[in-house]
Amino acid sequence: MTSLNDIRSTFLDYFGRQGHEIVPSSPLVPRNDPTLMFVNSGMVQFKNLFTGVERRDYVRATSSQKCVRAGGKHNDLDNVGYTARHHTFFEMLGNFSFGDYFKEDAIRYAWELITRDFGIDKNRLSVTVYHTDDEAYDIWKKVGVPEDRIIRIATSDNFWQMGPTGPCGPCTEIFYDHGDHIWGGPPGSPEEDGDRFIEIWNIVFMQNEQFADGSMVPLDMQSIDTGMGLERIGALLQGSHDNYDTDTMRALMEASAHASSTDLDGDQNVHHRVIADHLRSTSFLIADGVMPSNDGRGYVLRRIMRRAMRHAHLLGAKDPLMYRLVPALVSQMGQAYAELGQAQALITETLKLEEERFRTTLDRGLKLLDEEVAGLAEGANLPGEAAFKLYDTYGFPLDLTQDALREQGRAVDTEGFDTAMAEQKAKARAAWSGSGDAADATIWFDVAEKNGATEFLGYDTEVAEGVV
Ligand code: ATP
Ligand code: MG
Ligand code: MG
Ligand code: MG
């Protein structure tokens, strides 16, 4: 079986042979982009090369980029455990041209790699193009894709923008049909969100520049940005539609089953998926210097951890579980990402400490949640106040409560949650403005400490979105 590690090498070697510089993944925390929470695509580290602000001694590059999509505009947290194709952490394989080759070569390289080197059955592939992009349409026709499998799409799914202004352009996406035993329809159809037709590769043609006054002009420097999910192409090459069947994910799920003495398949399976996924995102974030905290990036990390810990609890794990899976992760991915091994002790300790702390309130919080739900009418939403109490007293991030309720077909009254949060903040302020002396400042700190997390609502103004 071709492992994910082999597939990553095949991809990088292929583009290396086509004159691309093989560039290592950048860390998950963007170096010089405070508006972006985590790196969420391969192009982020090359942003300045696309805009022409920076030049390097290469004009084509290839990478396998660590990506996290668990907050901000690209948030796949709620998809984990529910779709076969989404992770919070994944690797994006990409090739990039900075004013060098353009549409024709980008399409030919992608087609050659997947149909010749990877040997994927052409008859199961379809592609989308932006509805006005006749050039891309004609190139696909020339490489041999039948016209009924070149689908014109008019939505923003096939038009990429770096931000509200700056480079932009149409894109083309390659889909694989895993067969009618899986629910879903071709791109552009109402059932496209199913897992039957899975998008494996997205190729962006940067050909225009968008200005603030609404005008759009052709760029002098035309560039290419592509992204293919390693786990998606891996699943396909390993004979499945499901990312969680790949060798790496399977090994982590097996470690989870083993450590919790539970079955891998059946009802428990979804818990192992979430745990395996969240183990990767949390470990890689810690390795890149993020620590759990009550705001910003650290709170996103804490939310992911706690979410995983609830699933560990549902498996019946009596002791902290996540930290015991770290060796499996390092053995799967430590060779490709040396930072994992280097940070192994820190990852282990951080996971252990967080889980020990959270377990003290998790049990009680879940009991309270059960009681609240027992009093609700069939299908009714959980009142915002109850969700706020879980958040405030038991340290349940809102999305954890939502995840728990979703299994029962319920949601949270988020407006009520926001109101309860606002009321509490107002109370805290009132307590603080009581008098002006220093003793009161300590009360304020106590209040802040006791009330814990401020919900992180995400960065509104992400500018580097990568392929979309
Ligand atoms: P989808 O429509 O399936 O959510 P996307 O269009 O959001 O995917 P892109 O932003 O185009 O994805 O990212 C480029 C590639 O990265 C995708 O074609 C896919 O192979 C992979 N990818 C994107 N999101 C994820 C994810 N959450 N987990 C795993 N792979 C992903
Ligand atoms: Mg997506
Ligand atoms: Mg898509
Ligand atoms: Mg896409």
Short mmCIF file of C-alpha atoms and ligand atoms in Angstrom, two decimals:
data_model
loop_
_atom_site.label_atom_id
_atom_site.label_comp_id
_atom_site.label_asym_id
_atom_site.label_seq_id
_atom_site.Cartn_x
_atom_site.Cartn_y
_atom_site.Cartn_z
CA MET A 1 0.00 0.00 0.00
CA THR A 2 1.22 3.49 -0.82
CA SER A 3 1.45 5.34 2.47
CA LEU A 4 0.68 9.01 2.98
CA ASN A 5 4.40 9.52 3.50
CA ASP A 6 5.09 7.97 0.07
CA ILE A 7 2.38 10.03 -1.61
CA ARG A 8 3.78 13.25 -0.17
CA SER A 9 7.23 12.37 -1.55
CA THR A 10 5.85 11.38 -4.95
CA PHE A 11 4.10 14.73 -5.22
CA LEU A 12 7.11 16.80 -4.18
CA ASP A 13 9.48 14.78 -6.38
CA TYR A 14 7.19 15.16 -9.37
CA PHE A 15 7.15 18.94 -9.11
CA GLY A 16 10.84 18.97 -8.18
CA ARG A 17 11.51 17.30 -11.55
CA GLN A 18 9.47 20.03 -13.23
CA GLY A 19 11.87 22.66 -11.88
CA HIS A 20 10.04 23.55 -8.67
CA GLU A 21 11.92 24.48 -5.52
CA ILE A 22 10.85 22.09 -2.74
CA VAL A 23 10.00 24.43 0.14
CA PRO A 24 9.32 23.12 3.67
CA SER A 25 5.97 23.77 5.33
CA SER A 26 5.81 27.02 7.24
CA PRO A 27 4.71 26.94 10.90
CA LEU A 28 0.95 26.99 11.58
CA VAL A 29 1.12 30.45 13.13
CA PRO A 30 1.56 32.90 10.27
CA ARG A 31 4.82 34.78 10.68
CA ASN A 32 3.77 38.17 9.44
CA ASP A 33 0.03 38.14 9.14
CA PRO A 34 -1.75 39.05 12.39
CA THR A 35 -5.14 38.97 10.68
CA LEU A 36 -4.94 35.26 9.93
CA MET A 37 -5.43 32.90 12.81
CA PHE A 38 -3.71 29.81 11.45
CA VAL A 39 -2.13 28.96 8.13
CA ASN A 40 -4.99 27.41 6.19
CA SER A 41 -3.47 26.83 2.74
CA GLY A 42 -0.19 26.38 0.96
CA MET A 43 -0.07 29.85 -0.55
CA VAL A 44 0.05 31.78 2.72
CA GLN A 45 3.83 31.64 3.06
CA PHE A 46 4.18 32.82 -0.55
CA LYS A 47 1.78 35.75 -0.38
CA ASN A 48 4.39 38.39 -0.99
CA LEU A 49 5.70 36.55 -4.01
CA PHE A 50 2.30 36.62 -5.66
CA THR A 51 1.87 40.33 -5.11
CA GLY A 52 5.41 40.99 -6.37
CA VAL A 53 6.41 42.63 -3.08
CA GLU A 54 9.10 39.99 -2.59
CA ARG A 55 11.32 38.10 -5.03
CA ARG A 56 13.32 34.95 -4.46
CA ASP A 57 15.74 33.06 -6.64
CA TYR A 58 13.00 30.68 -7.79
CA VAL A 59 9.79 31.31 -9.71
CA ARG A 60 8.17 27.91 -9.11
CA ALA A 61 7.78 26.15 -5.81
CA THR A 62 6.16 23.07 -4.31
CA SER A 63 5.32 22.24 -0.71
CA SER A 64 3.34 20.10 1.65
CA GLN A 65 1.86 22.65 4.01
CA LYS A 66 0.47 22.02 7.49
CA CYS A 67 -2.98 23.60 7.60
CA VAL A 68 -5.50 24.16 10.37
CA ARG A 69 -9.08 25.11 9.61
CA ALA A 70 -10.74 25.48 12.97
CA GLY A 71 -11.69 29.11 13.20
CA GLY A 72 -12.08 32.28 11.21
CA LYS A 73 -13.61 32.05 7.76
CA HIS A 74 -12.37 28.54 7.02
CA ASN A 75 -13.73 26.51 9.90
CA ASP A 76 -14.10 22.77 9.43
CA LEU A 77 -14.37 21.95 13.15
CA ASP A 78 -18.06 21.16 12.86
CA ASN A 79 -17.43 18.85 9.92
CA VAL A 80 -15.13 16.51 11.83
CA GLY A 81 -16.97 13.35 12.77
CA TYR A 82 -19.66 14.10 10.19
CA THR A 83 -18.00 14.13 6.76
CA ALA A 84 -15.49 11.69 5.33
CA ARG A 85 -13.30 14.42 3.89
CA HIS A 86 -12.69 17.14 6.48
CA HIS A 87 -10.07 17.50 9.16
CA THR A 88 -9.18 20.39 11.41
CA PHE A 89 -5.52 19.61 10.63
CA PHE A 90 -4.48 18.41 7.20
CA GLU A 91 -1.62 18.67 4.78
CA MET A 92 -2.06 20.62 1.59
CA LEU A 93 0.14 19.57 -1.31
CA GLY A 94 0.71 22.46 -3.65
CA ASN A 95 2.59 23.74 -6.66
CA PHE A 96 3.05 27.44 -7.28
CA SER A 97 4.13 29.62 -10.16
CA PHE A 98 5.12 33.21 -9.46
CA GLY A 99 4.65 34.89 -12.81
CA ASP A 100 6.11 31.84 -14.56
CA TYR A 101 3.91 29.11 -16.08
CA PHE A 102 0.15 29.53 -16.25
CA LYS A 103 -3.09 27.68 -17.07
CA GLU A 104 -1.91 25.26 -19.73
CA ASP A 105 1.02 23.87 -17.74
CA ALA A 106 -0.80 23.92 -14.42
CA ILE A 107 -3.60 21.77 -15.82
CA ARG A 108 -1.26 19.46 -17.69
CA TYR A 109 0.94 18.85 -14.64
CA ALA A 110 -2.06 18.06 -12.45
CA TRP A 111 -3.58 15.73 -15.03
CA GLU A 112 -0.31 13.94 -15.71
CA LEU A 113 0.44 13.43 -12.03
CA ILE A 114 -2.92 12.02 -11.07
CA THR A 115 -3.68 9.95 -14.14
CA ARG A 116 -0.18 8.74 -15.03
CA ASP A 117 1.99 8.75 -11.87
CA PHE A 118 -0.86 8.04 -9.45
CA GLY A 119 -2.73 5.93 -12.01
CA ILE A 120 -6.20 7.27 -11.16
CA ASP A 121 -9.01 6.11 -13.45
CA LYS A 122 -9.79 9.01 -15.84
CA ASN A 123 -13.40 7.92 -16.16
CA ARG A 124 -14.09 8.79 -12.57
CA LEU A 125 -12.73 12.32 -12.74
CA SER A 126 -14.73 15.47 -13.45
CA VAL A 127 -13.62 19.06 -13.33
CA THR A 128 -15.23 22.41 -12.71
CA VAL A 129 -14.25 25.73 -14.28
CA TYR A 130 -15.47 29.25 -13.64
CA HIS A 131 -18.40 29.86 -15.97
CA THR A 132 -16.63 32.49 -18.07
CA ASP A 133 -13.26 30.75 -18.21
CA ASP A 134 -13.30 29.35 -21.77
CA GLU A 135 -9.54 29.07 -21.75
CA ALA A 136 -9.53 26.55 -18.89
CA TYR A 137 -12.50 24.75 -20.46
CA ASP A 138 -10.61 24.32 -23.74
CA ILE A 139 -7.43 23.11 -22.05
CA TRP A 140 -9.37 20.42 -20.16
CA LYS A 141 -10.98 19.38 -23.43
CA LYS A 142 -7.56 19.15 -25.06
CA VAL A 143 -6.10 16.97 -22.30
CA GLY A 144 -8.99 14.59 -22.89
CA VAL A 145 -11.76 15.28 -20.39
CA PRO A 146 -15.13 14.71 -22.11
CA GLU A 147 -17.30 17.85 -22.29
CA ASP A 148 -20.04 16.42 -20.13
CA ARG A 149 -17.53 16.18 -17.30
CA ILE A 150 -16.31 19.78 -17.52
CA ILE A 151 -18.79 21.68 -15.41
CA ARG A 152 -19.12 25.44 -15.54
CA ILE A 153 -19.75 26.97 -12.09
CA ALA A 154 -20.81 30.57 -11.57
CA THR A 155 -20.38 30.82 -7.79
CA SER A 156 -17.45 32.05 -5.70
CA ASP A 157 -16.45 28.40 -5.25
CA ASN A 158 -14.69 28.85 -8.57
CA PHE A 159 -13.51 32.40 -8.19
CA TRP A 160 -10.70 32.99 -5.76
CA GLN A 161 -9.71 36.24 -4.07
CA MET A 162 -6.73 36.78 -1.81
CA GLY A 163 -8.75 39.36 0.12
CA PRO A 164 -11.19 42.21 -0.49
CA THR A 165 -8.51 43.73 -2.73
CA GLY A 166 -5.46 42.27 -4.45
CA PRO A 167 -4.80 39.29 -6.72
CA CYS A 168 -7.78 37.16 -7.71
CA GLY A 169 -8.95 34.92 -10.51
CA PRO A 170 -10.94 31.91 -11.60
CA CYS A 171 -10.13 28.43 -10.41
CA THR A 172 -10.70 24.89 -11.52
CA GLU A 173 -11.36 21.97 -9.21
CA ILE A 174 -10.83 18.27 -9.82
CA PHE A 175 -13.40 15.84 -8.38
CA TYR A 176 -13.34 12.07 -8.06
CA ASP A 177 -16.54 10.03 -8.15
CA HIS A 178 -16.30 7.36 -5.45
CA GLY A 179 -19.45 5.62 -6.69
CA ASP A 180 -23.16 5.52 -6.10
CA HIS A 181 -22.94 3.51 -2.88
CA ILE A 182 -22.08 6.86 -1.24
CA TRP A 183 -24.56 9.70 -0.94
CA GLY A 184 -23.82 12.86 -2.93
CA GLY A 185 -24.01 14.46 -6.34
CA PRO A 186 -21.66 16.11 -8.83
CA PRO A 187 -20.40 19.65 -8.22
CA GLY A 188 -23.05 22.24 -8.91
CA SER A 189 -25.87 19.81 -8.06
CA PRO A 190 -28.00 20.11 -4.91
CA GLU A 191 -26.34 17.00 -3.41
CA GLU A 192 -22.77 18.17 -3.92
CA ASP A 193 -22.12 18.36 -0.18
CA GLY A 194 -22.24 14.59 0.09
CA ASP A 195 -19.07 12.53 0.07
CA ARG A 196 -19.60 10.79 -3.26
CA PHE A 197 -17.92 13.35 -5.51
CA ILE A 198 -14.91 14.50 -3.55
CA GLU A 199 -12.90 17.55 -4.47
CA ILE A 200 -9.29 16.49 -4.52
CA TRP A 201 -7.44 19.38 -6.12
CA ASN A 202 -8.07 23.09 -6.51
CA ILE A 203 -6.06 25.11 -9.03
CA VAL A 204 -6.22 28.89 -8.88
CA PHE A 205 -5.35 31.12 -11.81
CA MET A 206 -4.32 34.51 -10.48
CA GLN A 207 -4.93 36.74 -13.43
CA ASN A 208 -6.66 39.87 -12.13
CA GLU A 209 -6.26 42.48 -9.50
CA GLN A 210 -9.25 43.75 -7.55
CA PHE A 211 -9.29 47.39 -6.41
CA ALA A 212 -11.26 48.99 -3.60
CA ASP A 213 -13.36 51.04 -6.05
CA GLY A 214 -14.75 47.79 -7.47
CA SER A 215 -12.70 47.75 -10.66
CA MET A 216 -10.75 44.69 -11.70
CA VAL A 217 -7.82 44.77 -14.12
CA PRO A 218 -5.64 42.04 -15.63
CA LEU A 219 -2.39 41.42 -13.72
CA ASP A 220 0.98 41.80 -15.47
CA MET A 221 2.25 38.85 -13.51
CA GLN A 222 0.01 35.80 -13.88
CA SER A 223 0.48 33.16 -11.20
CA ILE A 224 -0.63 29.70 -10.13
CA ASP A 225 -1.64 28.53 -6.66
CA THR A 226 -2.84 24.96 -6.17
CA GLY A 227 -3.88 22.81 -3.25
CA MET A 228 -4.58 19.10 -2.94
CA GLY A 229 -5.42 17.49 0.38
CA LEU A 230 -2.88 14.73 1.10
CA GLU A 231 -5.44 12.74 3.08
CA ARG A 232 -8.02 12.95 0.26
CA ILE A 233 -5.69 11.80 -2.49
CA GLY A 234 -4.34 9.27 0.02
CA ALA A 235 -7.76 7.82 0.72
CA LEU A 236 -8.40 7.52 -2.99
CA LEU A 237 -5.08 5.79 -3.69
CA GLN A 238 -5.68 3.48 -0.74
CA GLY A 239 -9.06 2.47 -2.12
CA SER A 240 -11.47 4.48 0.01
CA HIS A 241 -13.53 7.67 -0.11
CA ASP A 242 -12.88 8.26 3.56
CA ASN A 243 -9.87 10.25 4.81
CA TYR A 244 -10.14 8.39 8.10
CA ASP A 245 -9.33 5.10 6.34
CA THR A 246 -5.86 6.30 5.38
CA ASP A 247 -2.90 4.58 7.01
CA THR A 248 -2.03 7.52 9.26
CA MET A 249 -5.54 8.28 10.46
CA ARG A 250 -6.30 4.61 10.93
CA ALA A 251 -3.18 4.12 13.06
CA LEU A 252 -4.21 7.01 15.30
CA MET A 253 -7.74 5.69 15.62
CA GLU A 254 -6.36 2.25 16.47
CA ALA A 255 -4.19 3.83 19.15
CA SER A 256 -7.28 5.55 20.53
CA ALA A 257 -9.23 2.27 20.55
CA HIS A 258 -6.36 0.47 22.20
CA ALA A 259 -5.77 3.11 24.88
CA SER A 260 -9.45 3.23 25.76
CA SER A 261 -10.00 -0.56 25.44
CA THR A 262 -12.90 0.02 23.07
CA ASP A 263 -13.80 -1.20 19.60
CA LEU A 264 -12.60 0.75 16.62
CA ASP A 265 -15.76 0.27 14.61
CA GLY A 266 -19.45 0.48 15.40
CA ASP A 267 -20.83 3.23 17.61
CA GLN A 268 -17.45 4.19 18.98
CA ASN A 269 -16.02 4.93 15.57
CA VAL A 270 -17.07 8.56 15.48
CA HIS A 271 -15.32 9.24 18.79
CA HIS A 272 -12.10 7.75 17.48
CA ARG A 273 -12.34 9.93 14.38
CA VAL A 274 -12.71 13.09 16.38
CA ILE A 275 -9.96 12.09 18.78
CA ALA A 276 -7.53 11.19 15.97
CA ASP A 277 -8.23 14.42 14.14
CA HIS A 278 -8.03 16.64 17.18
CA LEU A 279 -4.88 14.90 18.37
CA ARG A 280 -3.17 16.03 15.20
CA SER A 281 -4.36 19.63 15.28
CA THR A 282 -3.63 20.13 18.97
CA SER A 283 -0.21 18.47 18.83
CA PHE A 284 0.91 20.37 15.76
CA LEU A 285 -0.32 23.65 17.23
CA ILE A 286 1.60 23.06 20.45
CA ALA A 287 4.69 22.10 18.45
CA ASP A 288 4.38 25.45 16.67
CA GLY A 289 4.26 27.37 19.93
CA VAL A 290 0.53 27.77 20.65
CA MET A 291 -0.42 27.10 24.26
CA PRO A 292 -3.94 26.66 25.62
CA SER A 293 -5.32 29.92 26.99
CA ASN A 294 -8.54 31.87 27.32
CA ASP A 295 -8.33 33.99 24.23
CA GLY A 296 -7.05 34.21 20.70
CA ARG A 297 -5.24 31.26 19.16
CA GLY A 298 -4.77 29.60 22.54
CA TYR A 299 -8.51 29.47 23.08
CA VAL A 300 -9.08 27.81 19.75
CA LEU A 301 -6.53 25.22 20.80
CA ARG A 302 -8.26 24.76 24.15
CA ARG A 303 -11.63 24.38 22.45
CA ILE A 304 -10.31 21.64 20.17
CA MET A 305 -8.70 19.84 23.11
CA ARG A 306 -11.80 19.96 25.28
CA ARG A 307 -13.95 18.81 22.45
CA ALA A 308 -11.73 15.77 21.99
CA MET A 309 -11.78 15.15 25.73
CA ARG A 310 -15.56 14.93 25.77
CA HIS A 311 -15.34 12.24 23.10
CA ALA A 312 -12.73 10.41 25.18
CA HIS A 313 -15.14 10.61 28.10
CA LEU A 314 -17.92 9.14 25.96
CA LEU A 315 -15.64 6.20 25.25
CA GLY A 316 -15.69 5.59 28.98
CA ALA A 317 -12.03 6.50 29.46
CA LYS A 318 -11.44 6.75 33.18
CA ASP A 319 -8.11 8.51 32.89
CA PRO A 320 -6.75 11.16 30.57
CA LEU A 321 -6.46 9.63 27.11
CA MET A 322 -5.11 12.12 24.59
CA TYR A 323 -1.55 12.33 25.89
CA ARG A 324 -1.17 8.57 25.62
CA LEU A 325 -1.66 8.78 21.86
CA VAL A 326 1.26 11.12 21.26
CA PRO A 327 3.79 8.32 20.60
CA ALA A 328 1.55 6.97 17.83
CA LEU A 329 1.40 10.39 16.23
CA VAL A 330 5.14 10.87 16.43
CA SER A 331 5.74 7.48 14.92
CA GLN A 332 3.36 8.28 12.02
CA MET A 333 4.42 11.83 11.26
CA GLY A 334 7.61 12.57 13.16
CA GLN A 335 9.84 11.80 10.22
CA ALA A 336 8.17 14.30 7.92
CA TYR A 337 7.79 16.89 10.69
CA ALA A 338 10.77 16.90 13.04
CA GLU A 339 9.15 19.55 15.26
CA LEU A 340 6.73 16.90 16.53
CA GLY A 341 9.48 14.78 18.04
CA GLN A 342 11.27 17.85 19.35
CA ALA A 343 8.13 19.01 21.14
CA GLN A 344 6.97 15.56 22.19
CA ALA A 345 7.50 16.15 25.92
CA LEU A 346 5.77 19.53 25.81
CA ILE A 347 2.83 18.14 23.83
CA THR A 348 2.46 15.21 26.23
CA GLU A 349 2.60 17.36 29.35
CA THR A 350 0.23 20.00 27.98
CA LEU A 351 -2.37 17.46 26.90
CA LYS A 352 -2.13 15.62 30.19
CA LEU A 353 -2.46 18.72 32.32
CA GLU A 354 -5.37 20.10 30.32
CA GLU A 355 -7.23 16.83 30.44
CA GLU A 356 -6.66 16.37 34.16
CA ARG A 357 -7.98 19.85 34.82
CA PHE A 358 -10.94 19.59 32.51
CA ARG A 359 -12.01 16.19 33.75
CA THR A 360 -12.80 17.65 37.15
CA THR A 361 -15.61 19.74 35.67
CA LEU A 362 -16.45 17.68 32.58
CA ASP A 363 -18.36 15.00 34.48
CA ARG A 364 -20.43 17.49 36.44
CA GLY A 365 -21.04 19.66 33.41
CA LEU A 366 -22.28 16.72 31.37
CA LYS A 367 -24.64 15.72 34.18
CA LEU A 368 -26.01 19.22 34.28
CA LEU A 369 -26.44 19.16 30.52
CA ASP A 370 -28.36 15.86 30.76
CA GLU A 371 -30.65 17.31 33.39
CA GLU A 372 -31.31 20.44 31.35
CA VAL A 373 -32.06 18.39 28.26
CA ALA A 374 -34.36 16.04 30.17
CA GLY A 375 -36.59 19.01 30.91
CA LEU A 376 -36.85 20.11 27.29
CA ALA A 377 -39.56 19.36 24.78
CA GLU A 378 -38.67 17.09 21.87
CA GLY A 379 -36.34 18.92 19.48
CA ALA A 380 -36.31 22.12 21.57
CA ASN A 381 -33.12 24.16 21.76
CA LEU A 382 -31.07 24.44 24.92
CA PRO A 383 -31.70 27.84 26.55
CA GLY A 384 -28.75 30.22 26.23
CA GLU A 385 -28.49 30.60 29.98
CA ALA A 386 -27.86 26.91 30.49
CA ALA A 387 -25.18 26.91 27.79
CA PHE A 388 -23.65 29.95 29.45
CA LYS A 389 -23.59 28.27 32.83
CA LEU A 390 -21.82 25.29 31.29
CA TYR A 391 -19.32 27.67 29.76
CA ASP A 392 -18.84 29.84 32.79
CA THR A 393 -18.87 27.32 35.61
CA TYR A 394 -17.76 24.12 33.92
CA GLY A 395 -15.44 25.45 31.21
CA PHE A 396 -17.53 24.08 28.32
CA PRO A 397 -16.73 26.02 25.16
CA LEU A 398 -19.96 26.82 23.33
CA ASP A 399 -19.04 24.61 20.39
CA LEU A 400 -18.51 21.64 22.71
CA THR A 401 -22.07 21.99 23.99
CA GLN A 402 -23.30 22.39 20.44
CA ASP A 403 -21.42 19.26 19.40
CA ALA A 404 -22.98 17.33 22.29
CA LEU A 405 -26.48 18.50 21.40
CA ARG A 406 -26.13 17.93 17.69
CA GLU A 407 -26.00 14.18 18.35
CA GLN A 408 -29.52 14.58 19.74
CA GLY A 409 -30.79 16.83 16.99
CA ARG A 410 -30.80 19.92 19.18
CA ALA A 411 -29.10 23.29 19.06
CA VAL A 412 -28.27 26.08 21.50
CA ASP A 413 -30.12 29.36 21.69
CA THR A 414 -26.97 31.33 20.87
CA GLU A 415 -28.68 34.69 21.20
CA GLY A 416 -29.58 33.84 24.79
CA PHE A 417 -26.00 32.71 25.30
CA ASP A 418 -24.68 36.06 24.04
CA THR A 419 -27.11 37.94 26.25
CA ALA A 420 -26.03 35.98 29.33
CA MET A 421 -22.41 36.67 28.45
CA ALA A 422 -23.07 40.39 27.98
CA GLU A 423 -24.92 40.57 31.30
CA GLN A 424 -22.07 38.97 33.10
CA LYS A 425 -19.55 41.33 31.55
CA ALA A 426 -21.70 44.28 32.58
CA LYS A 427 -21.80 42.95 36.14
CA ALA A 428 -18.05 42.56 36.17
CA ARG A 429 -17.63 46.14 34.98
CA ALA A 430 -20.03 47.41 37.62
CA ALA A 431 -18.06 45.62 40.31
CA TRP A 432 -14.87 47.18 39.05
CA SER A 433 -16.12 50.76 38.89
CA GLY A 434 -17.34 50.50 42.51
CA SER A 435 -14.44 52.56 43.78
CA GLY A 436 -11.16 53.81 42.46
CA ASP A 437 -8.62 52.30 44.82
CA ALA A 438 -6.17 49.54 44.21
CA ALA A 439 -8.02 46.97 46.31
CA ASP A 440 -10.80 47.04 43.74
CA ALA A 441 -8.43 46.23 40.95
CA THR A 442 -7.77 42.90 42.61
CA ILE A 443 -11.50 42.23 42.70
CA TRP A 444 -11.55 42.84 38.98
CA PHE A 445 -8.77 40.35 38.47
CA ASP A 446 -10.58 37.83 40.64
CA VAL A 447 -13.69 38.26 38.58
CA ALA A 448 -11.77 37.87 35.35
CA GLU A 449 -10.01 34.81 36.70
CA LYS A 450 -13.17 33.19 37.98
CA ASN A 451 -15.15 33.85 34.86
CA GLY A 452 -12.45 32.38 32.76
CA ALA A 453 -12.63 32.22 29.04
CA THR A 454 -13.72 35.05 26.85
CA GLU A 455 -15.28 33.47 23.84
CA PHE A 456 -13.06 33.88 20.83
CA LEU A 457 -15.18 34.95 17.93
CA GLY A 458 -12.58 34.70 15.21
CA TYR A 459 -10.71 37.20 13.17
CA ASP A 460 -13.11 39.04 10.88
CA THR A 461 -10.62 40.36 8.46
CA GLU A 462 -8.62 37.47 7.17
CA VAL A 463 -6.73 38.57 4.13
CA ALA A 464 -4.86 35.48 3.08
CA GLU A 465 -7.36 32.80 2.29
CA GLY A 466 -5.42 30.54 -0.04
CA VAL A 467 -7.38 28.33 -2.36
CA VAL A 468 -11.03 28.39 -1.53
P1 ATP B 1 -14.39 21.38 0.40
O1 ATP B 1 -15.24 22.07 -0.61
O2 ATP B 1 -14.38 19.88 0.25
O3 ATP B 1 -14.65 21.83 1.81
P2 ATP B 1 -12.46 23.41 -0.10
O4 ATP B 1 -12.91 23.90 -1.45
O5 ATP B 1 -12.88 24.16 1.09
O6 ATP B 1 -12.86 21.85 0.07
P3 ATP B 1 -9.81 24.34 -0.71
O7 ATP B 1 -9.87 25.58 0.08
O8 ATP B 1 -9.99 24.43 -2.19
O9 ATP B 1 -10.87 23.29 -0.11
O10 ATP B 1 -8.45 23.60 -0.35
C1 ATP B 1 -7.68 22.89 -1.32
C2 ATP B 1 -7.72 21.39 -1.08
O11 ATP B 1 -7.40 21.07 0.27
C3 ATP B 1 -9.10 20.77 -1.31
O12 ATP B 1 -9.30 20.51 -2.67
C4 ATP B 1 -9.00 19.51 -0.47
O13 ATP B 1 -8.33 18.48 -1.18
C5 ATP B 1 -8.13 19.93 0.70
N1 ATP B 1 -8.94 20.29 1.88
C6 ATP B 1 -9.62 21.45 2.10
N2 ATP B 1 -10.20 21.48 3.31
C7 ATP B 1 -9.85 20.32 3.92
C8 ATP B 1 -10.10 19.77 5.20
N3 ATP B 1 -10.80 20.42 6.12
N4 ATP B 1 -9.59 18.55 5.49
C9 ATP B 1 -8.86 17.87 4.58
N5 ATP B 1 -8.57 18.33 3.34
C10 ATP B 1 -9.04 19.55 3.00
MG MG B 2 -14.18 23.72 2.58
MG MG B 3 -14.73 23.25 -2.39
MG MG B 4 -11.77 24.22 -3.31
#
